[in-house]
Amino acid sequence: MSIKYYAKISGTGMYVPDKVLTNFDLEKIVDTTDEWIKTRTGMSERHLASEDQAASDLAYEASLKAIESARIRAKDIDMIIVATISGDYAFPSTACILQQKLGLKGFPAFDVSAGCTGWVYAANIAKQFIENGIAKHILVIGVEILTKITNWKDRGTCVLFGDGAGATVISRAKERDISRFIDSELAADGTQHELLIQKAGGSRLPATKETVKENLHTVYMEGNKIFKNAVRSMYNACEIVLKRNQLDVHSIDWLITHQANLRIIQALGKKLKINENKVIINIEKYANTSSATIPMALDEAIRSKKIRHGDIVLLASFGAGLTSGSLLIRI
Ligand code: ACO
């Protein structure tokens, strides 16, 4: 008889760079106001990486905290998965660079590209490797330095993003553990990939003087179309896992969604009919850190003892691809 293993989140950590850019600072860069940004997005400030910081540097800091909180040693890790769309290089993967920084080698390390849904995708992959018995402790990170691929002349995008890293250790649960991943759901709609895209720098449109001049290496986004898709796709992903587990929304202790826009978070909460006090929000401090928003919010909520051992948490995200997904976890 094959043994059934379960996966759980055993540790979390986060890191944001020191430099803070407020809405008032942005007023000096583009034609915008603190009032517009706050009312349209819920954001007040965001953190910016310094010139010499790359994604692996942020990921390293967050990872040390996650490893410490999981009460394991770095050498106990047997896989690293980094979710990012702004890694150190196009290749090699940021996961391999992080492995070196942690003084480790030998085991698999790779990146996952799913935009803001990246950490949810990566956590889901880690869950499979734990459940099939191949790995015991997997370091799963969402890290982004989108401010280095931002067009600072485009007020429609440059006010939205911040830099940061959220790290988690996903481990094999002991038999008596109540903490575990309960279920997950992933989806993608590639027909809409052009709504959110970095047009140049890849094999479709390699870097030239012209592509740089036209700012084609920066984030292009049709925010309005994505907004509508975001609420619908996250709602679907949440509904599927709730129904499959015969759970009603009242059984959920906390909802953590991707922090892209306060109005999206509130619209989803309303559609799911979840009590607004159960919705974790930190967008005002960090803005949209893409794949890092969910593990960062999870870490803050666990460290502040808002989320406690045994709580059931529903996580949902959406992003470039267009990708979406949900995770149902007992902490
Ligand atoms: N300051 C002032 N005015 C602005 C700004 C700004 N920073 N940005 C846009 N405007 C103006 C527009 O020009 C427009 O003016 P007009 O009516 O005169 O044409 C007006 O505000 C309304 O613009 P909209 O784009 O319709 O504004 P909207 O309410 O949709 O908010 C936003 C824009 C915040 C981008 C919203 O659409 C959104 O959050 N979309 C989802 C973004 C997202 O979640 N992306 C996915 C994740 S990112 C990732 O995966 C990497």
Tab-separated table of C-alpha atoms in Angstrom, residues 118-238:
chain	number	residue	atom	x	y	z
A	118	GLY	CA	3.441	32.744	-9.641
A	119	TRP	CA	3.627	31.866	-5.951
A	120	VAL	CA	0.254	30.079	-6.074
A	121	TYR	CA	1.487	28.038	-9.058
A	122	ALA	CA	4.836	27.341	-7.347
A	123	ALA	CA	3.214	26.348	-4.032
A	124	ASN	CA	0.967	23.982	-5.945
A	125	ILE	CA	3.966	22.360	-7.662
A	126	ALA	CA	5.712	22.033	-4.279
A	127	LYS	CA	2.591	20.414	-2.839
A	128	GLN	CA	2.785	17.668	-5.500
A	129	PHE	CA	6.471	16.947	-4.749
A	130	ILE	CA	5.703	16.670	-1.031
A	131	GLU	CA	2.588	14.535	-1.524
A	132	ASN	CA	4.355	12.062	-3.799
A	133	GLY	CA	7.109	11.611	-1.212
A	134	ILE	CA	9.975	12.986	-3.329
A	135	ALA	CA	10.729	16.055	-1.158
A	136	LYS	CA	10.450	16.898	2.552
A	137	HIS	CA	11.174	20.642	2.691
A	138	ILE	CA	10.746	22.909	-0.332
A	139	LEU	CA	11.606	26.593	-0.299
A	140	VAL	CA	8.958	28.431	-2.331
A	141	ILE	CA	9.436	32.131	-2.973
A	142	GLY	CA	7.545	34.895	-4.735
A	143	VAL	CA	9.941	37.734	-5.543
A	144	GLU	CA	9.678	40.712	-7.822
A	145	ILE	CA	11.550	43.885	-8.740
A	146	LEU	CA	9.009	45.208	-11.212
A	147	THR	CA	10.121	48.805	-10.613
A	148	LYS	CA	13.168	48.027	-12.792
A	149	ILE	CA	10.921	47.129	-15.741
A	150	THR	CA	8.482	49.989	-15.204
A	151	ASN	CA	7.889	52.834	-17.650
A	152	TRP	CA	8.192	55.826	-15.302
A	153	LYS	CA	6.428	58.019	-17.878
A	154	ASP	CA	3.275	55.865	-17.923
A	155	ARG	CA	1.048	56.986	-15.046
A	156	GLY	CA	-1.312	54.075	-15.773
A	157	THR	CA	1.291	51.537	-14.599
A	158	CYS	CA	4.157	53.239	-12.735
A	159	VAL	CA	2.064	54.069	-9.655
A	160	LEU	CA	1.010	50.452	-9.187
A	161	PHE	CA	4.097	48.398	-8.459
A	162	GLY	CA	6.483	47.854	-5.566
A	163	ASP	CA	9.381	45.476	-4.886
A	164	GLY	CA	9.507	42.672	-2.346
A	165	ALA	CA	9.923	38.995	-1.573
A	166	GLY	CA	7.765	36.523	0.322
A	167	ALA	CA	9.231	33.135	1.202
A	168	THR	CA	7.624	29.960	2.482
A	169	VAL	CA	8.905	26.554	3.489
A	170	ILE	CA	6.490	23.836	2.382
A	171	SER	CA	7.143	20.631	4.289
A	172	ARG	CA	5.878	17.105	4.723
A	173	ALA	CA	3.247	17.156	7.482
A	174	LYS	CA	3.537	14.702	10.344
A	175	GLU	CA	0.636	12.268	10.657
A	176	ARG	CA	-0.802	14.003	13.727
A	177	ASP	CA	-0.495	17.479	12.128
A	178	ILE	CA	-3.732	19.321	11.464
A	179	SER	CA	-1.819	21.811	9.282
A	180	ARG	CA	-1.975	20.869	5.605
A	181	PHE	CA	-2.819	21.899	2.070
A	182	ILE	CA	-6.442	20.893	1.618
A	183	ASP	CA	-6.920	21.611	-2.071
A	184	SER	CA	-5.858	23.792	-4.977
A	185	GLU	CA	-7.009	24.919	-8.397
A	186	LEU	CA	-4.983	26.456	-11.221
A	187	ALA	CA	-6.139	27.953	-14.524
A	188	ALA	CA	-4.889	30.007	-17.472
A	189	ASP	CA	-6.428	31.801	-20.432
A	190	GLY	CA	-3.638	32.275	-22.962
A	191	THR	CA	-6.002	33.949	-25.426
A	192	GLN	CA	-5.615	37.097	-23.320
A	193	HIS	CA	-1.822	37.069	-22.926
A	194	GLU	CA	-1.392	40.395	-24.727
A	195	LEU	CA	-3.252	42.353	-22.020
A	196	LEU	CA	-0.277	42.228	-19.664
A	197	ILE	CA	3.083	41.793	-21.298
A	198	GLN	CA	6.757	42.779	-21.489
A	199	LYS	CA	6.897	43.038	-25.271
A	200	ALA	CA	10.638	43.144	-25.964
A	201	GLY	CA	13.725	41.365	-24.723
A	202	GLY	CA	12.622	37.822	-25.562
A	203	SER	CA	12.885	35.769	-28.773
A	204	ARG	CA	9.759	37.416	-30.246
A	205	LEU	CA	11.330	40.872	-30.178
A	206	PRO	CA	15.005	40.812	-29.158
A	207	ALA	CA	16.531	43.927	-27.614
A	208	THR	CA	17.551	46.652	-30.065
A	209	LYS	CA	18.157	50.381	-29.711
A	210	GLU	CA	14.625	50.932	-31.063
A	211	THR	CA	12.937	48.615	-28.567
A	212	VAL	CA	14.708	50.389	-25.718
A	213	LYS	CA	13.797	53.816	-27.128
A	214	GLU	CA	10.139	52.810	-27.386
A	215	ASN	CA	10.096	51.480	-23.801
A	216	LEU	CA	9.075	48.002	-24.973
A	217	HIS	CA	11.034	46.330	-22.166
A	218	THR	CA	8.671	47.723	-19.564
A	219	VAL	CA	5.317	46.496	-18.270
A	220	TYR	CA	2.461	47.014	-20.752
A	221	MET	CA	-0.963	46.573	-19.216
A	222	GLU	CA	-4.574	47.111	-20.211
A	223	GLY	CA	-5.675	47.610	-16.612
A	224	ASN	CA	-9.367	47.997	-17.204
A	225	LYS	CA	-9.804	44.675	-19.042
A	226	ILE	CA	-7.663	42.889	-16.466
A	227	PHE	CA	-9.718	44.325	-13.616
A	228	LYS	CA	-12.900	42.580	-14.785
A	229	ASN	CA	-11.090	39.340	-15.504
A	230	ALA	CA	-9.387	39.398	-12.089
A	231	VAL	CA	-12.566	39.307	-10.034
A	232	ARG	CA	-14.195	36.659	-12.252
A	233	SER	CA	-11.194	34.325	-12.425
A	234	MET	CA	-10.366	34.486	-8.698
A	235	TYR	CA	-14.040	33.926	-7.830
A	236	ASN	CA	-14.155	30.830	-10.063
A	237	ALA	CA	-10.954	29.404	-8.561
A	238	CYS	CA	-12.320	29.953	-5.016
